[in-house]
């Protein structure tokens, strides 16, 4: 099973951050992928991706519109960067595109 990790973050870190996370989680399950989504928002980092989880991932998605905190965890990975809105509107495509990199 393919493993995907993702980070979602918008400037205010409230609604859109969590909407994008839910969309990616649902798409990952629908496509039968193991997915973990970390949110970086007004309440801090939730569901934090470990260095090992980042290393084990087949794909990394940053659905962000702000700077990612602790980005060094992904230093050896190809990162598929998209907007939060793109993740909300078409999460399945975002996952497939990330896996194609």
CSV table of C-alpha atoms in Angstrom, one decimal, residues 31-93:
chain,number,residue,atom,x,y,z
A,31,UNK,CA,-8.0,5.5,-3.4
A,32,UNK,CA,-6.9,2.8,-0.9
A,33,UNK,CA,-3.7,4.6,0.2
A,34,UNK,CA,-2.3,5.0,3.7
A,35,UNK,CA,-2.4,8.7,4.3
A,36,UNK,CA,-1.5,10.9,7.2
A,37,UNK,CA,-2.3,14.6,7.2
A,38,UNK,CA,-0.7,17.2,9.5
A,39,UNK,CA,-2.5,20.5,10.0
A,40,UNK,CA,-0.6,23.6,10.9
A,41,UNK,CA,-3.0,26.3,12.0
A,42,UNK,CA,-4.0,28.7,14.7
A,43,UNK,CA,-4.0,25.9,17.3
A,44,UNK,CA,-0.5,24.8,16.4
A,45,UNK,CA,0.6,21.5,14.7
A,46,UNK,CA,-1.8,18.7,14.9
A,47,UNK,CA,-1.3,15.0,13.9
A,48,UNK,CA,2.4,15.7,13.5
A,49,UNK,CA,4.3,13.7,10.9
A,50,UNK,CA,7.5,12.2,12.3
A,51,UNK,CA,10.8,12.2,10.5
A,52,UNK,CA,10.4,8.4,10.0
A,53,UNK,CA,6.9,8.8,8.5
A,54,UNK,CA,8.3,11.4,6.2
A,55,UNK,CA,11.2,9.1,5.2
A,56,UNK,CA,8.8,6.2,4.6
A,57,UNK,CA,6.4,8.2,2.4
A,58,UNK,CA,5.9,7.4,-1.3
A,59,UNK,CA,4.6,10.9,-1.8
A,60,UNK,CA,4.5,14.2,0.1
A,61,UNK,CA,1.9,16.9,-0.4
A,62,UNK,CA,2.0,20.5,0.9
A,63,UNK,CA,-1.4,22.0,0.5
A,64,UNK,CA,-0.3,25.4,1.9
A,65,UNK,CA,-0.6,29.1,1.4
A,66,UNK,CA,1.9,29.9,4.1
A,67,UNK,CA,5.4,28.7,5.3
A,68,UNK,CA,5.5,25.1,6.5
A,69,UNK,CA,6.9,24.7,10.0
A,70,UNK,CA,9.7,22.1,10.5
A,71,UNK,CA,10.1,21.6,6.7
A,72,UNK,CA,13.5,20.0,7.2
A,73,UNK,CA,11.7,16.7,8.0
A,74,UNK,CA,11.1,16.4,4.2
A,75,UNK,CA,14.6,17.5,3.0
A,76,UNK,CA,15.2,14.4,0.9
A,77,UNK,CA,11.7,14.2,-0.6
A,78,UNK,CA,10.1,15.5,-3.7
A,79,UNK,CA,7.2,17.7,-2.5
A,80,UNK,CA,4.1,18.3,-4.5
A,81,UNK,CA,3.0,21.8,-3.6
A,82,UNK,CA,-0.6,22.9,-4.2
A,83,UNK,CA,-3.0,25.5,-2.8
A,84,UNK,CA,-5.3,24.7,0.0
A,85,UNK,CA,-8.2,25.4,-2.3
A,86,UNK,CA,-6.9,22.9,-4.9
A,87,UNK,CA,-6.7,20.2,-2.2
A,88,UNK,CA,-10.3,20.9,-1.2
A,89,UNK,CA,-11.6,20.9,-4.7
A,90,UNK,CA,-9.7,18.0,-6.2
A,91,UNK,CA,-7.9,15.9,-3.5
A,92,UNK,CA,-7.8,12.8,-5.6
A,93,UNK,CA,-6.0,14.5,-8.4
